[in-house]
CSV table of C-alpha atoms in Angstrom, one decimal:
chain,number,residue,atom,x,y,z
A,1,UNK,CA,52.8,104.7,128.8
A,2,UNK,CA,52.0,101.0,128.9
A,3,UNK,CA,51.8,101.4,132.9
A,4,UNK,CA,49.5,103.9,132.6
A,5,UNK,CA,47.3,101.7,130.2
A,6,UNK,CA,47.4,99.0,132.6
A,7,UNK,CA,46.2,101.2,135.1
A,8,UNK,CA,43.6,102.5,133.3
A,9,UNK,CA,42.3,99.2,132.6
A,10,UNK,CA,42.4,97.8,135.9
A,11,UNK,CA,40.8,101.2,136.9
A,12,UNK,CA,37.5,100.6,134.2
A,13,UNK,CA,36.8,97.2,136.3
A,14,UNK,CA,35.9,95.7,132.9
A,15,UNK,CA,34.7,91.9,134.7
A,16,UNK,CA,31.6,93.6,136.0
A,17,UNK,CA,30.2,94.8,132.7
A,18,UNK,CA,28.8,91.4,131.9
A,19,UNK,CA,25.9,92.5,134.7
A,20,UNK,CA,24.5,94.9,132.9
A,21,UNK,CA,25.2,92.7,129.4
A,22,UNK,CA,23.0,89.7,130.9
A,23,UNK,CA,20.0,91.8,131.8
A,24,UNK,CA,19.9,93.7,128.2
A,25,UNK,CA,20.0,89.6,126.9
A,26,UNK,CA,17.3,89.1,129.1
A,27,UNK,CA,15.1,92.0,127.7
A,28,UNK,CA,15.6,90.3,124.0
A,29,UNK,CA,14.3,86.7,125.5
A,30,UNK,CA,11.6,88.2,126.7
A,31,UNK,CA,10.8,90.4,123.9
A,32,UNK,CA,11.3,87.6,121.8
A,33,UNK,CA,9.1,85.4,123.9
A,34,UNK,CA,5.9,87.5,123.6
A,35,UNK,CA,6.0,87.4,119.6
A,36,UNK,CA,8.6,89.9,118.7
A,37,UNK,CA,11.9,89.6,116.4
A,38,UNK,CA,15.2,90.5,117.5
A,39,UNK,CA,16.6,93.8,115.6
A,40,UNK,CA,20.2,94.1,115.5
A,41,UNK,CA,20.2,98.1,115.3
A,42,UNK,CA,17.9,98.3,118.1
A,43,UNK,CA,19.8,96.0,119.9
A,44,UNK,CA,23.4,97.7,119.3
A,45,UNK,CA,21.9,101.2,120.5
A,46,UNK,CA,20.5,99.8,123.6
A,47,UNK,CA,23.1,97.7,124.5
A,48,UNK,CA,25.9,100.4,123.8
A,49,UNK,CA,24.0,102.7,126.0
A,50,UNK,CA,23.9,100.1,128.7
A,51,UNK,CA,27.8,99.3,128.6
A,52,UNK,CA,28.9,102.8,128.4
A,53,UNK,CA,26.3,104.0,131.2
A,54,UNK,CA,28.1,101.0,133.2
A,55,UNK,CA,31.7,101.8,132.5
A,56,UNK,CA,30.5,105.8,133.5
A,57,UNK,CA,29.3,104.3,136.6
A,58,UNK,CA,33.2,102.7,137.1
A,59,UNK,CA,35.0,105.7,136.6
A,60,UNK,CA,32.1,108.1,138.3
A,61,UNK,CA,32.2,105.5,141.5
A,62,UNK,CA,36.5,105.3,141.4
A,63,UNK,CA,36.4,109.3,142.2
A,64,UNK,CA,33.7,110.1,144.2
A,65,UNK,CA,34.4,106.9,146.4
A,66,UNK,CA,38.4,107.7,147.0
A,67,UNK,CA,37.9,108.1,150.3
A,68,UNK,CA,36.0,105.0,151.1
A,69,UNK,CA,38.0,102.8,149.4
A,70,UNK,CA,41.2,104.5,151.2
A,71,UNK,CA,39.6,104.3,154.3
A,72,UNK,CA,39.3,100.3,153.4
A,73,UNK,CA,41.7,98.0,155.1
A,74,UNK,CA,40.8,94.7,153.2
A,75,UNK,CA,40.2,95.4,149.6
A,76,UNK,CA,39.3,92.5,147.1
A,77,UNK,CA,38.2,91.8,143.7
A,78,UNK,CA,34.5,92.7,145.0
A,79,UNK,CA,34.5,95.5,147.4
A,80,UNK,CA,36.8,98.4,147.2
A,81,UNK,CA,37.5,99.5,144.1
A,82,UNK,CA,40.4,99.2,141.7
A,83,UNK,CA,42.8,100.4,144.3
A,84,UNK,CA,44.3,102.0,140.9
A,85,UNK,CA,43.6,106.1,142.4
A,86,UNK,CA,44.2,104.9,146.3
A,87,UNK,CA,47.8,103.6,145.2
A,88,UNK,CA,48.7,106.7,142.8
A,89,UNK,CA,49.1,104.5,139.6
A,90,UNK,CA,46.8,107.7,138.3
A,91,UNK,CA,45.6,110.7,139.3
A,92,UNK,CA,41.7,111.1,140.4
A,93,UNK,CA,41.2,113.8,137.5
A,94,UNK,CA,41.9,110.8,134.8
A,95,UNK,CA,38.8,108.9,135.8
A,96,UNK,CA,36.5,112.2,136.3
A,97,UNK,CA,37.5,113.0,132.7
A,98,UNK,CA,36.9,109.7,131.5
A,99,UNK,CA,33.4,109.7,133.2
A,100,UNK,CA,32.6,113.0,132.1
A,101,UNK,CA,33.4,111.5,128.6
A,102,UNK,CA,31.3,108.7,128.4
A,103,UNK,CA,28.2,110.6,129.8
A,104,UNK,CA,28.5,113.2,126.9
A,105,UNK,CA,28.3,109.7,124.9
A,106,UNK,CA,25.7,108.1,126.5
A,107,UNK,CA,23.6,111.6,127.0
A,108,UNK,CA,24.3,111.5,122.8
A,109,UNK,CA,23.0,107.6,122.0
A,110,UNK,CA,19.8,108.6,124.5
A,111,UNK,CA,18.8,112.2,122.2
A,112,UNK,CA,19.2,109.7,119.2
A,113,UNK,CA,16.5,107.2,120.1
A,114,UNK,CA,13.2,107.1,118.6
A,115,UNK,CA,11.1,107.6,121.1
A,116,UNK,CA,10.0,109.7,124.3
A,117,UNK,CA,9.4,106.5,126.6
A,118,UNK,CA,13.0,105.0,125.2
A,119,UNK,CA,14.4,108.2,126.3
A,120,UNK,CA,13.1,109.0,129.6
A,121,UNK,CA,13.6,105.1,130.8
A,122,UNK,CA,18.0,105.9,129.6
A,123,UNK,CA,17.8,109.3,131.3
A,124,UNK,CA,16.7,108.2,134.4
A,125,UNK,CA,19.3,104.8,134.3
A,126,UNK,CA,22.4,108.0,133.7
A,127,UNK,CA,21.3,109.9,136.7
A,128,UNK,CA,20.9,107.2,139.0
A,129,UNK,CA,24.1,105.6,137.4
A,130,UNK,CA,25.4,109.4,138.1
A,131,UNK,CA,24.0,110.2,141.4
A,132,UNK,CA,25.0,106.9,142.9
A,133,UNK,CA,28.1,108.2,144.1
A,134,UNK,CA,28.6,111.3,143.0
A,135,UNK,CA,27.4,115.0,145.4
A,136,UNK,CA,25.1,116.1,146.2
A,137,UNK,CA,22.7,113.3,145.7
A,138,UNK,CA,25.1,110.5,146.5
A,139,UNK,CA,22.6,107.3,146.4
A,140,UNK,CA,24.7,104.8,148.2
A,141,UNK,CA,25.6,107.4,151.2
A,142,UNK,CA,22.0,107.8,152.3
A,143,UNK,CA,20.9,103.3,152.1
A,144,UNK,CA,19.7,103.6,148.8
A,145,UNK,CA,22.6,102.2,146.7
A,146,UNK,CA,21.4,98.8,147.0
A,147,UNK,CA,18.3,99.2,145.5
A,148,UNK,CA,19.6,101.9,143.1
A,149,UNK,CA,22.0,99.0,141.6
A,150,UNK,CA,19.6,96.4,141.6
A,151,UNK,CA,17.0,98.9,139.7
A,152,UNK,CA,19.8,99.8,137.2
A,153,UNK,CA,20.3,96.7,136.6
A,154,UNK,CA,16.9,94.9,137.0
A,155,UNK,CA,14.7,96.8,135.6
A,156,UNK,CA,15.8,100.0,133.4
A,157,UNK,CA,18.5,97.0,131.6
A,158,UNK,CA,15.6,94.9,130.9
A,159,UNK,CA,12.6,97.2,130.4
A,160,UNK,CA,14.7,99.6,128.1
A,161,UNK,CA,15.7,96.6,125.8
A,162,UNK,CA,12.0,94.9,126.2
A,163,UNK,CA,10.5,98.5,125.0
A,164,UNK,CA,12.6,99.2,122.3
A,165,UNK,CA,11.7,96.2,120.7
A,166,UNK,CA,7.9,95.7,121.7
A,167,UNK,CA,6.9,99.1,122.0
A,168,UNK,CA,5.2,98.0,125.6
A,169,UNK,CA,6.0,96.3,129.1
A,170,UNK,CA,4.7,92.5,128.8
A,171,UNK,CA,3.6,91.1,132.2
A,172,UNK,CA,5.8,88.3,132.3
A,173,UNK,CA,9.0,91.3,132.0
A,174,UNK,CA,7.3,92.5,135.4
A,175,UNK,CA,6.9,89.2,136.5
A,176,UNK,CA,10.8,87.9,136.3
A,177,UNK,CA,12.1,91.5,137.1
A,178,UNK,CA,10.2,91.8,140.6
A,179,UNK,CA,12.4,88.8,142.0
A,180,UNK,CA,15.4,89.7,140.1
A,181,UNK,CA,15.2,93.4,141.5
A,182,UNK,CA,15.0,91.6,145.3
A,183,UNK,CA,17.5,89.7,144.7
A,184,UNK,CA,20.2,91.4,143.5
A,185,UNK,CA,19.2,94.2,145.8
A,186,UNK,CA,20.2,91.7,148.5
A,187,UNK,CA,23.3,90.7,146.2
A,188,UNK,CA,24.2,94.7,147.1
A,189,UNK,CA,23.7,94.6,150.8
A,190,UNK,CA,26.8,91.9,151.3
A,191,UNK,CA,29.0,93.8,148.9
A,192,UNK,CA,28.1,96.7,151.6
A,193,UNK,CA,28.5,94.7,154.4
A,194,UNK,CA,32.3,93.7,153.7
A,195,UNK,CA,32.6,97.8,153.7
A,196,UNK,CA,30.6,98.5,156.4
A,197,UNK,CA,33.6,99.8,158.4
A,198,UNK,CA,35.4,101.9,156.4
A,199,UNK,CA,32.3,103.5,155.0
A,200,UNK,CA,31.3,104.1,158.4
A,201,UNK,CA,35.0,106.5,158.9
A,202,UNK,CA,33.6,108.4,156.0
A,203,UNK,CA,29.9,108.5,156.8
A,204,UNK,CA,29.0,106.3,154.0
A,205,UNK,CA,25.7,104.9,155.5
A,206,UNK,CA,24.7,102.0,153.5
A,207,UNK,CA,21.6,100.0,154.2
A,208,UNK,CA,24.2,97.5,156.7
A,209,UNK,CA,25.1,100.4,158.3
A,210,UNK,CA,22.2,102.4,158.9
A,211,UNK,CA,19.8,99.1,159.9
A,212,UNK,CA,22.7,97.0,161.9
A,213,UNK,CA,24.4,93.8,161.0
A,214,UNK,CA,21.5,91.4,162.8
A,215,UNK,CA,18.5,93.7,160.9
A,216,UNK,CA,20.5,93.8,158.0
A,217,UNK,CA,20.9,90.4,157.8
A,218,UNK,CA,17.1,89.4,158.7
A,219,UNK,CA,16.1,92.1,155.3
A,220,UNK,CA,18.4,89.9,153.1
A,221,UNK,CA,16.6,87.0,154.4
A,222,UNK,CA,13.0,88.7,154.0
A,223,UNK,CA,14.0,89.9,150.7
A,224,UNK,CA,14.9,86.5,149.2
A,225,UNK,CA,11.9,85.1,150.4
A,226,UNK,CA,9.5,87.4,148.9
A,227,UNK,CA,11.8,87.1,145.5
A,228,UNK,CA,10.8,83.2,145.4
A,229,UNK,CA,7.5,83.6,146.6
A,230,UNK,CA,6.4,85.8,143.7
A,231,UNK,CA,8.6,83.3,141.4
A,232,UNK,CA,6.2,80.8,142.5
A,233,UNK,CA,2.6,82.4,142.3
A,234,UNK,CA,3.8,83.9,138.6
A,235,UNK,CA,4.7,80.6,137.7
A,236,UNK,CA,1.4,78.9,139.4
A,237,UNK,CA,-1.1,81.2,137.9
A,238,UNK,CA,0.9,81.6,134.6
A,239,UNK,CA,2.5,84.6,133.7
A,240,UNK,CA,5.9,83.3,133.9
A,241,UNK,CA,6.8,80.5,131.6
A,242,UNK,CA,7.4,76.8,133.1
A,243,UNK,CA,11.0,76.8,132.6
A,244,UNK,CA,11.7,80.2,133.8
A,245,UNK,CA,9.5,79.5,137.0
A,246,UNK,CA,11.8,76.4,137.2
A,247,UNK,CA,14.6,77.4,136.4
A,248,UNK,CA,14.7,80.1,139.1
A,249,UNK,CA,13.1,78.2,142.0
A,250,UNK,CA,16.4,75.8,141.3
A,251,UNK,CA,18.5,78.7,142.7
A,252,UNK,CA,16.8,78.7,145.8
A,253,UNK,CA,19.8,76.5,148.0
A,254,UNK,CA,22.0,79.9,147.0
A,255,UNK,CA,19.8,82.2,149.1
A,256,UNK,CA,19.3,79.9,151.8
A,257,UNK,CA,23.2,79.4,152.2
A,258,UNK,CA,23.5,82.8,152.5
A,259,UNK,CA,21.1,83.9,154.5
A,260,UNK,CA,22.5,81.3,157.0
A,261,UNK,CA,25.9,82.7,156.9
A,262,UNK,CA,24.7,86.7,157.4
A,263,UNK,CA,22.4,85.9,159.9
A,264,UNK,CA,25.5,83.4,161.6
A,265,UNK,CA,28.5,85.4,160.8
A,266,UNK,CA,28.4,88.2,158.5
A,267,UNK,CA,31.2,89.5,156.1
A,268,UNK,CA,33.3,91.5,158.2
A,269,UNK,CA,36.9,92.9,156.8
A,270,UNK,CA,38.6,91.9,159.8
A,271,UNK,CA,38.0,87.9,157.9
A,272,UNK,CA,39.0,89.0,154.9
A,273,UNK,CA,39.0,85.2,152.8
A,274,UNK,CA,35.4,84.8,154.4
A,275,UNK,CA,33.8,87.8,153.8
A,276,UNK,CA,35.3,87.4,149.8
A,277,UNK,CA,33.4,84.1,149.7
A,278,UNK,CA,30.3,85.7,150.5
A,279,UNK,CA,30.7,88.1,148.4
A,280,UNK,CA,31.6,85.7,145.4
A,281,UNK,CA,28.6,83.4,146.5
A,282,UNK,CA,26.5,86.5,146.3
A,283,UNK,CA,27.4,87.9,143.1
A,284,UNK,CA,27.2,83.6,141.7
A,285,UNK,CA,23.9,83.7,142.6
A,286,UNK,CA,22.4,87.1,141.7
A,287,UNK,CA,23.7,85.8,138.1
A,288,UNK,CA,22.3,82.7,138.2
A,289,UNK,CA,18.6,84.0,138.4
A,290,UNK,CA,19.6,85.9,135.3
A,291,UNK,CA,20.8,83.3,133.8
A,292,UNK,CA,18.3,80.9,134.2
A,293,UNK,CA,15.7,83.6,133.4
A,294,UNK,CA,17.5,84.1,129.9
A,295,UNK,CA,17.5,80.2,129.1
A,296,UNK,CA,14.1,79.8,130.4
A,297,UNK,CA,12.4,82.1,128.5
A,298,UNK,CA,15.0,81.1,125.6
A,299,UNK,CA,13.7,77.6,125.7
A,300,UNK,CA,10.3,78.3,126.2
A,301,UNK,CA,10.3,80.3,122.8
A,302,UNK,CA,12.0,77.5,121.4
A,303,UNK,CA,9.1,74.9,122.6
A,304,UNK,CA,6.5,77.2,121.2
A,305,UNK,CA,7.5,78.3,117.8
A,306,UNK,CA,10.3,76.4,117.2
A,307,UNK,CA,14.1,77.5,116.6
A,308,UNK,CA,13.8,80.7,114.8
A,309,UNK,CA,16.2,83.6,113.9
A,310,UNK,CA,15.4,85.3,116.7
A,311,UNK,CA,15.6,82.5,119.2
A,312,UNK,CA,19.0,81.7,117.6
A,313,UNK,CA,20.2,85.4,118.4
A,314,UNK,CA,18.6,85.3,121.8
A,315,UNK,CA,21.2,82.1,122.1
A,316,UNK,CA,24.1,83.5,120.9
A,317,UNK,CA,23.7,86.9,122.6
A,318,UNK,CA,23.5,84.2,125.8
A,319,UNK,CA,26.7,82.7,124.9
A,320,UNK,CA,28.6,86.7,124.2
A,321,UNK,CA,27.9,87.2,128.0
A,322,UNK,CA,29.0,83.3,129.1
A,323,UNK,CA,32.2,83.6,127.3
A,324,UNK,CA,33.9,86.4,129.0
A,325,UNK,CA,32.0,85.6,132.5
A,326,UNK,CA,33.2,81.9,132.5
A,327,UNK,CA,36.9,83.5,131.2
A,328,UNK,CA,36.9,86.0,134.4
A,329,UNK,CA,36.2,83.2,136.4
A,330,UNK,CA,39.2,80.6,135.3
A,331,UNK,CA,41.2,83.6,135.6
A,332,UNK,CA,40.6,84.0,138.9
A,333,UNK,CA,41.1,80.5,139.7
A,334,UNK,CA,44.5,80.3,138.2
A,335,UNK,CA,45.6,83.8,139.7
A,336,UNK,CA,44.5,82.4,143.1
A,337,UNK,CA,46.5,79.0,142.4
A,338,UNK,CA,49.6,80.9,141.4
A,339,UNK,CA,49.1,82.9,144.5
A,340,UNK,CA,48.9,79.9,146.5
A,341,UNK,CA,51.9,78.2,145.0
A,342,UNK,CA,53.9,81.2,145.4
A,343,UNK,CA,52.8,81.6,149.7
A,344,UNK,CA,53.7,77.6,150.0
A,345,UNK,CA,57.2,78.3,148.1
């Protein structure tokens, strides 16, 4: 029994939750930016929605991507999967049923909301969150998983949360999600481009796969440019905050780095320790825009009216998603160390 548990918690991928949990944050800074107070009710519906749509999209992925991630000959911690169904630890139905469950749940928390607009933005995150895997749409099998993650994440996180609790779509929420969306739909493309071959024995055509690694590599490029450019005219003309405008122009040496080492060498599976470098520096710096976008509009708030309630819960909603993020990331770093002492011994 406790194996199985294991399993299953190995299988939920719980590390990557805090994605979706940084972007619903973001969505109360900027809510709370343009005049409006944080509401803990709203905030729990929204954000359970979020989580549980995200954990549906674990499960949902771990079956209908089997064969891909069996097909893979270099797994990691990124690219994949759990491993948990390719390695018989459980059987495929477990994670069907436990997807099946959690969209009954989420399909519940969405009829509850109060309005049409709160529902139709949660519908259309489950299907896509469905649909990204699953037949006979199967997003990320005809190049449109990359952006369907990023827009998951990006915009229906955000926008869901900023509507909920401002009953409209401020133009600085359009302002810091354009860039985010380009960036983490970048973020996407290297995850796709450690798989490239073993999607490819399964006809999994992600956007690295259908466009080539050099054309692949030059859209990451394009696509981090235009992210920073609109950073900077928003900021210039003023619809995003100072600090936010700042704060993200900061993360510009991330996207350069990378875009250097796709365009020199991408990720390939037959470098496995490279290509999980990339990947990390990837997934650093997609979260790094949000995070500076959640402190910048956090401290702008903070310049403007002072420390209020709301700022304060905007802060310590901030430090709910630092906590476990910096905790995955020490754990990594002392499972690789007692990997590494173990290969010297």
């Amino acid at each position: 029994m406790g194996g199985r548990l294991a399993a299953f918690i190995r299988l939920s991928r719980l590390r990557f939750l805090v994605e979706s949990q940084l972007t619903v944050t973001l969505g109360v800074a900027v809510s709370v930016y343009s005049g409006h107070a944080f509401a803990l009710g709203t905030w729990l519906l929204i954000q359970s929605t979020v989580v549980l749509t995200h954990l549906m999209t674990h499960y949902c992925n771990e079956y209908f991507d089997l064969a891909a991630d069996s097909a893979h000959t270099a797994p990691n911690r990124w690219t994949g999967g759990s491993q948990v169904l390719v390695k018989g630890a459980l059987r495929p139905e477990v994670s069907l049923a436990a997807a099946f469950v959690l969209l009954f749940v989420v399909l519940l928390l969405t009829v509850v909301m109060p309005s049409p607009v709160q529902r139709l933005i949660s519908l259309a995150a489950i299907a896509l969150a469905w649909f990204y895997t699953a037949p006979p749409v199967r997003l990320n099998y005809r190049a449109v998983g990359e952006v369907t993650t990023a827009a998951s994440l990006t915009l229906f996180c955000p926008f869901l949360m900023v509507y909920s609790l401002t009953g409209g779509f401020p133009a600085e929420l359009v302002a810091v999600c354009v860039p985010l969306l380009l960036v983490m739909t970048a973020r996407m493309m290297v995850m796709n481009f450690v798989d490239r071959d073993s999607d490819l024995v399964v006809g999994k055509h992600t956007l690295p796969n259908t466009l080539g690694a050099r054309k692949a590599a030059l859209l990451f490029a394009g696509l981090q440019v235009a992210a920073y450019a609109t950073v900077l005219v928003t900021t210039v003309i003023g619809v995003l905050p100072l600090a936010v405008g700042v704060g993200l122009l900061l993360t510009v040496p991330g996207a350069v780095v990378l875009s250097r080492r796709l365009l020199r060498e991408p990720p390939s599976p037959d470098a496995p320790e490279q290509a999980t470098s990339t990947a990390h520096l990837a997934t650093a710096h997609a979260a790094a825009t949000g995070v500076v976008a959640v402190v910048g509009f956090t401290v702008a708030t903070a310049i403007d009216d002072g420390v209020t309630a709301s700022v304060v819960a905007c802060a310590v909603l901030f430090a709910l998603y630092v906590t476990p993020a910096v905790g995955v990331q020490v754990l990594d770093a002392f499972k690789r160390g007692r990997a590494g002492a173990v290969g010297a011994a």
